[in-house]
XYZ file of C-alpha atoms in Angstrom:
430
model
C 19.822 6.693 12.093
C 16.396 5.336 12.929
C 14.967 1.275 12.690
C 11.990 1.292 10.419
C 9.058 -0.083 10.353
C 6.784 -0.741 7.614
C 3.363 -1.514 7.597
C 0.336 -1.350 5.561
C -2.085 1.158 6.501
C -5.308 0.194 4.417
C -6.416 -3.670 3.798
C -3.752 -4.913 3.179
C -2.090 -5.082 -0.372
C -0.758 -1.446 -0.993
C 2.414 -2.248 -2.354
C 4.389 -2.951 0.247
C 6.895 -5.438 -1.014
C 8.167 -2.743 -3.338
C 8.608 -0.307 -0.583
C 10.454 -2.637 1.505
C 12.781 -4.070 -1.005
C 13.564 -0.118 -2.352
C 14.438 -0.008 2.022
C 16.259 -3.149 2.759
C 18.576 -2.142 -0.461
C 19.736 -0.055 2.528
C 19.098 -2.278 5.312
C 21.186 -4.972 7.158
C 18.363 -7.121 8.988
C 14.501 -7.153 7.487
C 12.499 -8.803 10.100
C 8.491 -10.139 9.541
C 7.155 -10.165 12.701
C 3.455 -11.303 12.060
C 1.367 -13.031 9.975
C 2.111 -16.308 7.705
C 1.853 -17.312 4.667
C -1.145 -15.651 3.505
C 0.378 -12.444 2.927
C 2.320 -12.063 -0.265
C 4.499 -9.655 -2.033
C 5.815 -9.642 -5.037
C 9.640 -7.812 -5.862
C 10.760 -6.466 -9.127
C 14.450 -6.639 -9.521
C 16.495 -6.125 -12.620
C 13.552 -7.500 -14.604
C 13.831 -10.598 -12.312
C 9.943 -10.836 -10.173
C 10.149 -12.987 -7.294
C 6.984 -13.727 -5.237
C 6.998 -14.294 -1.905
C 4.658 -15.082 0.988
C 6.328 -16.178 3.991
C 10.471 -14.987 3.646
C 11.605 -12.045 4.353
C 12.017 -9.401 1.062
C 15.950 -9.015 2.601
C 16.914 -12.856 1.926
C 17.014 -11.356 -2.175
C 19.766 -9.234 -1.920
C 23.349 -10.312 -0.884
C 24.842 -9.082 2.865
C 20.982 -8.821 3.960
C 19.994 -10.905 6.676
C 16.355 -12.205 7.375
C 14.468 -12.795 9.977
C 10.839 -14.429 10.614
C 10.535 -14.002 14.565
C 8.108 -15.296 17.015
C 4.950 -13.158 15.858
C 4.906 -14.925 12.737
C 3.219 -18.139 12.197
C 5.161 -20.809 10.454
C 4.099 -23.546 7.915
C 7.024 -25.626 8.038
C 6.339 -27.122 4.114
C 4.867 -23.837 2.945
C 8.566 -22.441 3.922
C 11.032 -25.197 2.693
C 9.031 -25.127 -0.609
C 9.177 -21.605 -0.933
C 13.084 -21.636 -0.055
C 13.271 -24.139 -3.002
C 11.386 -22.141 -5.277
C 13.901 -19.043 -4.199
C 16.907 -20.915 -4.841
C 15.856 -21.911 -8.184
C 16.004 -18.390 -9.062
C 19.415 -17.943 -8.414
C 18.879 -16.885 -4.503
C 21.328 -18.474 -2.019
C 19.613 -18.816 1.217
C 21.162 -20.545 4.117
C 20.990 -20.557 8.362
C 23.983 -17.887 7.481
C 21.134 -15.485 5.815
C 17.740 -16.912 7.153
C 16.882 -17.211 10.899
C 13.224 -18.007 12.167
C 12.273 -18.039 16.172
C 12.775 -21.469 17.519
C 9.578 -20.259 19.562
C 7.577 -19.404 16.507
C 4.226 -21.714 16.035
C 3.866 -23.771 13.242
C 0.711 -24.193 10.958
C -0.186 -28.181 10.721
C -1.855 -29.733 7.611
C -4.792 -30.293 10.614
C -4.927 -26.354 10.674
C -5.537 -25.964 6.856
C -8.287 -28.707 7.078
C -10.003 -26.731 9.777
C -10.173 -23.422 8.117
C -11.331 -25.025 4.734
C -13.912 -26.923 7.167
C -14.908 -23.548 8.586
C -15.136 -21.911 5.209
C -16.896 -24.433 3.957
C -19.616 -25.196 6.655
C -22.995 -23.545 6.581
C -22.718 -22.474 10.171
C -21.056 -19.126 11.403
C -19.294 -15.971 9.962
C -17.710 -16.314 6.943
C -14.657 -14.223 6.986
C -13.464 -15.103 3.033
C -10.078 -16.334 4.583
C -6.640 -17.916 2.464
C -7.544 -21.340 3.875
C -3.933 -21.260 5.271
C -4.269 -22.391 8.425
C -3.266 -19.129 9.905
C -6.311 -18.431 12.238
C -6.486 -21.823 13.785
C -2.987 -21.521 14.933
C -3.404 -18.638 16.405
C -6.182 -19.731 18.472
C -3.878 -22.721 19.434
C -0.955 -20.265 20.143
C -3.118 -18.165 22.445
C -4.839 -21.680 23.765
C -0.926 -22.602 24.808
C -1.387 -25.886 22.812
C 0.565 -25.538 19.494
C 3.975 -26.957 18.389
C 6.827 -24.629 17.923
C 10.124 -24.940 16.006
C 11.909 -26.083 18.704
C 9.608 -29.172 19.271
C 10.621 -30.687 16.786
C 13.837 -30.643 17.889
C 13.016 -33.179 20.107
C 11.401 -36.137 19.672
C 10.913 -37.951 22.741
C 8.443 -35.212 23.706
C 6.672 -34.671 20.430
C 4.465 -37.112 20.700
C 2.911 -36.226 23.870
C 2.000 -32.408 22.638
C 0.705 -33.794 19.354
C -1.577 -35.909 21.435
C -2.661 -32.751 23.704
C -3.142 -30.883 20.486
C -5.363 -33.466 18.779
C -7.600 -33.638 21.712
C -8.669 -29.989 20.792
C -9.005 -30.666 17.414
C -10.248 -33.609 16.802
C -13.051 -32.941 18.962
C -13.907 -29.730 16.411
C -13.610 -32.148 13.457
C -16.178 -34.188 14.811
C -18.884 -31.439 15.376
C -17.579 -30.327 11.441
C -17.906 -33.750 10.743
C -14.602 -34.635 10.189
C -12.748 -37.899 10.852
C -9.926 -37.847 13.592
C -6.341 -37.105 12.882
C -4.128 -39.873 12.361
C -0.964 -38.748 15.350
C 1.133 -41.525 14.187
C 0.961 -40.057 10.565
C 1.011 -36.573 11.589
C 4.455 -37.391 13.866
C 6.109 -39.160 10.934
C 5.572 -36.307 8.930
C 7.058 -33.795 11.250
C 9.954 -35.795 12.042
C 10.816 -35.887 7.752
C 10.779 -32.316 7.713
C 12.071 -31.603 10.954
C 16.160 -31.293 10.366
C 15.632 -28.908 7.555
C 13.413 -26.711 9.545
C 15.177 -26.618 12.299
C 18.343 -25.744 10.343
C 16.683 -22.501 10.740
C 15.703 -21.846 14.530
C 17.517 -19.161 15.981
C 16.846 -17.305 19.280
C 16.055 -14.386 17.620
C 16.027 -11.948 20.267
C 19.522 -12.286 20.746
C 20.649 -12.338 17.558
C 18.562 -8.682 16.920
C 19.263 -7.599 20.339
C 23.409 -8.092 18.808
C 22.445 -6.709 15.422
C 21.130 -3.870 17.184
C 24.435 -2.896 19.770
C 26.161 -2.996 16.364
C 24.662 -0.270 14.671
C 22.865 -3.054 11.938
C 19.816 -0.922 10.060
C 16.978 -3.146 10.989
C 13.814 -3.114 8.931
C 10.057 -4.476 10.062
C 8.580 -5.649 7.389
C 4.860 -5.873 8.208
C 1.960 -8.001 6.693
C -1.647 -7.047 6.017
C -2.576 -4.140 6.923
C -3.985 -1.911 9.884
C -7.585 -2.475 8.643
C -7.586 -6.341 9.149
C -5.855 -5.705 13.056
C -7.635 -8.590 15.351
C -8.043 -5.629 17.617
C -8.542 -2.522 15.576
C -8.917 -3.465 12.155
C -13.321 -4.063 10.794
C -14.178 -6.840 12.907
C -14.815 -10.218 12.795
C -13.162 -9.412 9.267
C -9.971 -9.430 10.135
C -6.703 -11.262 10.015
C -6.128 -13.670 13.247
C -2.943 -11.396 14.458
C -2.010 -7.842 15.525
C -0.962 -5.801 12.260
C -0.212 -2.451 13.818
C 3.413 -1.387 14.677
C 3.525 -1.991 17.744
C 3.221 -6.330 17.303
C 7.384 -5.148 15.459
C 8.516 -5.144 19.253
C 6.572 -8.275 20.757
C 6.740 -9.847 17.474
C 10.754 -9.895 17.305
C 11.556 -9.836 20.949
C 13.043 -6.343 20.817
C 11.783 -3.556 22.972
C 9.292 -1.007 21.769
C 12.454 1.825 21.424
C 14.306 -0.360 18.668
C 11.525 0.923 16.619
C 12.452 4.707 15.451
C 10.617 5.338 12.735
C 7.482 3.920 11.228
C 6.283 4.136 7.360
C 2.736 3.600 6.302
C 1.718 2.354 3.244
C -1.120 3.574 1.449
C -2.537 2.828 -2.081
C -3.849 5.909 -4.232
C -7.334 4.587 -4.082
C -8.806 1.948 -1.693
C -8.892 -2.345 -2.691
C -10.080 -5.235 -0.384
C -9.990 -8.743 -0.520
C -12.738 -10.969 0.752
C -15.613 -10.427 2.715
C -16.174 -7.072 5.003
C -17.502 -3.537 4.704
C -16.122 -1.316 2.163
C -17.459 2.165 1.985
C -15.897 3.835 -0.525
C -16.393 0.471 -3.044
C -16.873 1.092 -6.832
C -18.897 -1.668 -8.278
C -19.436 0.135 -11.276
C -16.584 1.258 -14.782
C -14.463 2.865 -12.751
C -14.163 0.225 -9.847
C -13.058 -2.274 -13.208
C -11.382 0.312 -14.546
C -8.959 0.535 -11.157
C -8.790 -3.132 -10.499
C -7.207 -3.529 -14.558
C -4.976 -0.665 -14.153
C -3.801 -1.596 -11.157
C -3.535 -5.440 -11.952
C -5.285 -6.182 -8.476
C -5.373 -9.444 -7.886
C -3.803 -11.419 -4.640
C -0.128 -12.483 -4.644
C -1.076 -15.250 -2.958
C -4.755 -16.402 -4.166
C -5.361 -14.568 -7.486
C -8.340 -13.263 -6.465
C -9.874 -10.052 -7.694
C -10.148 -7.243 -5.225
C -12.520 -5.327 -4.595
C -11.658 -1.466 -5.737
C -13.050 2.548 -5.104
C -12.383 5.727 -3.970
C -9.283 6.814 -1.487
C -10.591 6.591 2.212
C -9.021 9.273 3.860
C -11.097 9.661 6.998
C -10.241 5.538 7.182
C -6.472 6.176 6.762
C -6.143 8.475 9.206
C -7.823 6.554 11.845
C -5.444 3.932 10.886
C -2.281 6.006 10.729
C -2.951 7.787 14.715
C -3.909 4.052 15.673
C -0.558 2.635 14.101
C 1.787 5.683 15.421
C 2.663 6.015 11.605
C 5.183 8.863 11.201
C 5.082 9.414 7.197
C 3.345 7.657 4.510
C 4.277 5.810 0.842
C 1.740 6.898 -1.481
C 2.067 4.144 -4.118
C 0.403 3.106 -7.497
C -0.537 6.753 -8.144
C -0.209 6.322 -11.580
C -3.275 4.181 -11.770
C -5.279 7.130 -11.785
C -3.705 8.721 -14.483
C -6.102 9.777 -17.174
C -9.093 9.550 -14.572
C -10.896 13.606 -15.287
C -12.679 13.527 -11.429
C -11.137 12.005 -8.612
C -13.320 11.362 -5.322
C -11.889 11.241 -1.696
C -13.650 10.129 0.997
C -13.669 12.438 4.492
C -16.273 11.296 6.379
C -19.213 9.255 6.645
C -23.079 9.682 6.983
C -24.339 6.627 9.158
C -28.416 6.846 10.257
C -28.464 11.066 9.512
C -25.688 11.009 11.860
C -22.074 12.629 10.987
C -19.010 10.928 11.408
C -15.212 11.689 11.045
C -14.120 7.785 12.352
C -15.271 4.675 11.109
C -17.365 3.449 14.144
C -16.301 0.189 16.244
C -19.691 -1.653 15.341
C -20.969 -3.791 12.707
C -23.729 -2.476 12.089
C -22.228 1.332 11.765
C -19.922 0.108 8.889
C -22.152 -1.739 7.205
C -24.574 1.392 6.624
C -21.586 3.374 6.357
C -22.203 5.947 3.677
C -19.507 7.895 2.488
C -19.358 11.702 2.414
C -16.980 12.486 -0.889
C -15.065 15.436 -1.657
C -14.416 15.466 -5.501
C -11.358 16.919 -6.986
C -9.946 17.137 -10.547
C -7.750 14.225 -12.297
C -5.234 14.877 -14.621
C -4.479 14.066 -18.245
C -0.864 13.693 -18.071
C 1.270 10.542 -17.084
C 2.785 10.223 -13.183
C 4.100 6.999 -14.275
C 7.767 6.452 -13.524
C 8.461 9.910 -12.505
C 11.086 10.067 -9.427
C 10.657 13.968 -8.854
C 8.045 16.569 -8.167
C 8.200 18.688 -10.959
C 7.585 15.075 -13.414
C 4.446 15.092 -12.260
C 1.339 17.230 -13.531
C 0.039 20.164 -11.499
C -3.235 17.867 -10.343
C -1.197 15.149 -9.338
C 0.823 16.990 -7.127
C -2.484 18.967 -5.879
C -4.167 15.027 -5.121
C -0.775 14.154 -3.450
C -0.752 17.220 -1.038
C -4.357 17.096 -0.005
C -4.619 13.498 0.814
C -1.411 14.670 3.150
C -3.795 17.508 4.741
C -7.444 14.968 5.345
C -4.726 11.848 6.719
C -2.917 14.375 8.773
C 0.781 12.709 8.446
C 3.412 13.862 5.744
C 3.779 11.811 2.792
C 7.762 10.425 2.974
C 7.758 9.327 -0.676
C 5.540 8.583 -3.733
C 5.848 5.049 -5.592
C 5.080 5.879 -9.619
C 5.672 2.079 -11.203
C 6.073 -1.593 -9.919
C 9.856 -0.464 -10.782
C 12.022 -0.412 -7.310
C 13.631 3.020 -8.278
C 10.498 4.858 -9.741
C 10.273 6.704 -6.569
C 10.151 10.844 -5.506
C 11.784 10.900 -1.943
C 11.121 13.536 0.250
C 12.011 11.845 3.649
C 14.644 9.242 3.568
C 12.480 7.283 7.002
C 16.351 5.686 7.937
C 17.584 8.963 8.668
C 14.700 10.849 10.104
């Protein structure tokens, strides 16, 4: 019985909080261990849609615990309102079913205001972030100035990091233009909000490290997606934390082996949000077409992605990078109806061949993509939870995207529905 981790293999939003609830239906911990509140899923249960950004998928279903460890950046109000939101859904969640890192770093109202200020300014890159406040506490995190859950446990030293922390910023407001933060304001805030937080803080590691010795199923539930890695994803356009599978370990405090499986998700075509190259982009019919059949737009922001062609020389990159063991193929039935498919293997960059997407800028900006075509079908893959549902060219699509990515495909998704799936590899008992 293997501990899975899931992770998105593309840009980010391939349908990953379907996956994960279909898994944690089996699983006794799920566990985010990166990211914050800017990624969002959104669950279909029994006709019942919950949308979440920062809680685990598990903390839906009864007997499942979850987790948000240390890797994860916490907004402190973006959580208890999101609890609140839960729990007016009928959701009990509680410190019995809900345990975050006491050592996690929280995202500040003064780390909002700086991304917006960044954003907004006419000076440097402009990365076409949330606005969340997740980059800026990263840099704080790695600077070793930001508050963590348990600070604000105790308040006879809060005051004296929340001065060291507003030396940073409030020097970068200034050069933004900004006013200085008010720390008497900013400590009466945290000390409001600080005994329901802290209801939560847990030391994680332990309480994994028990689940674990117990036999528990754990599940990683991952954010983003490999693409938007600080280290390997298409830089500076990238998310402010490590996205591949191997930030499950460092970002739950449980050793690299706890990890025995890992599932990659993959969308039937390719979508981005925000800024960044995109080589297999459709800004034409059948890019609208895709982004209104597949209802793309951000859990989170509502913002239209960007859609094309399946990337498969991209994918596979990002699959060896990640150590992915099988993939989810999900939305397939967006293309249904589609007569010629296109799938990228390559990419033509200055008369030169390439197999990779290349490390610099400039390469994947005058990426071209080489296309093989193949042909759609006319029948429908939609809800279909076996192989022989779906028509001939579906199954043919299917099997050669398996071949170009190199990894198996362990099941295909065929609706938003959490039981609309074909299984071929169950990844908890691989």
């Amino acid at each position: 019985m293997a501990d899975v981790a899931v992770i998105g293999a593309q840009w980010g939003d391939e349908g990953k909080g379907k996956i994960v609830d279909w898994l944690s239906a089996r699983a006794d911990v799920v566990v985010r261990f990166q990211g914050g509140h800017n990624a969002g899923h959104t669950l279909v249960i029994d006709g019942k849609t919950y949308k979440l950004s920062l809680l685990p998928s598990g903390v839906v279903r009864k007997g499942c615990v979850g987790v948000i460890g240390s890797g994860v950046v916490v907004d402190p109000f973006a959580l208890l309102a999101e609890i609140e939101r839960v729990r007016a859904q009928g959701v009990e969640i509680t410190p019995k079913n809900l345990m975050i890192a006491e050592n996690a770093s929280l995202i500040l109202p003064i780390h909002q205001e700086l991304d917006q200020m960044r954003e907004t300014s006419n000076d440097g890159v402009k990365i076409g972030t949330t606005k969340r406040g997740i980059g800026p506490t990263y840099e704080d995190k790695t600077g070793r100035r930001a508050l963590r859950l348990v600070d604000l446990a105790d308040p006879k030293t809060l005051p004296a990091k929340i001065d060291n922390l507003l030396g940073h910023h409030n020097a970068l407001r200034r050069g933004l233009g900004g006013a200085d933060v008010d720390a008497e304001a900013l400590l009466k805030t945290l000390l409001e909000i600080a005994p329901k937080a802290t209801a939560f803080a847990r030391p994680v590691w332990r309480e994994l490290d028990r689940a674990r010795k117990e036999g528990k199923r754990i599940l990683f539930e991952g954010a983003q997606g490999v693409l938007l890695d600080v280290d390997h994803g298409t830089y500076p356009y990238v998310t402010s934390s490590n996205t591949v599978a191997g930030q499950a370990a460092t970002g739950s405090g449980l050793g690299p082996r706890a990890i025995g499986y890992v599932l990659g998700i993959v969308k039937a075509y390719t979508t981005r949000v925000g800024e960044g190259p995109f080589p297999t982009e459709l800004d034409d019919e059948t890019g609208r077409r895709l982004g209104e059949r597949g209802r793309e737009f951000g859990t989170v922001t509502g913002r239209q992605r960007r859609c094309g062609w399946f990337d498969a020389a991209l994918v596979r990159q990002s699959l060896k990078i990640a150590g992915v063991d099988g993939i989810a193929l999900t939305k397939l039935d967006v293309l249904d109806g589609m007569k010629e498919l296109k799938v990228c293997v390559g990419y033509r960059i200055g008369g030169e061949d390439f197999d990779y997407l290349p490390a610099s800028a400039g390469d994947q900006a005058a990426a071209e993509p080489v296309y093989e075509t193949m042909k759609g079908w006319a029948g429908s893959t939609e809800k279909a939870r076996s192989w022989a549902e779906l028509p001939a060219e579906a199954v043919k699509y299917v099997r050669r995207i398996e071949e170009l990515i190199e990894t198996p495909v362990a099941l295909v998704s065929t609706s938003p529905e959490r039981d609309d799936v074909i299984l071929m590899r169950d990844p908890f008992q691989d």
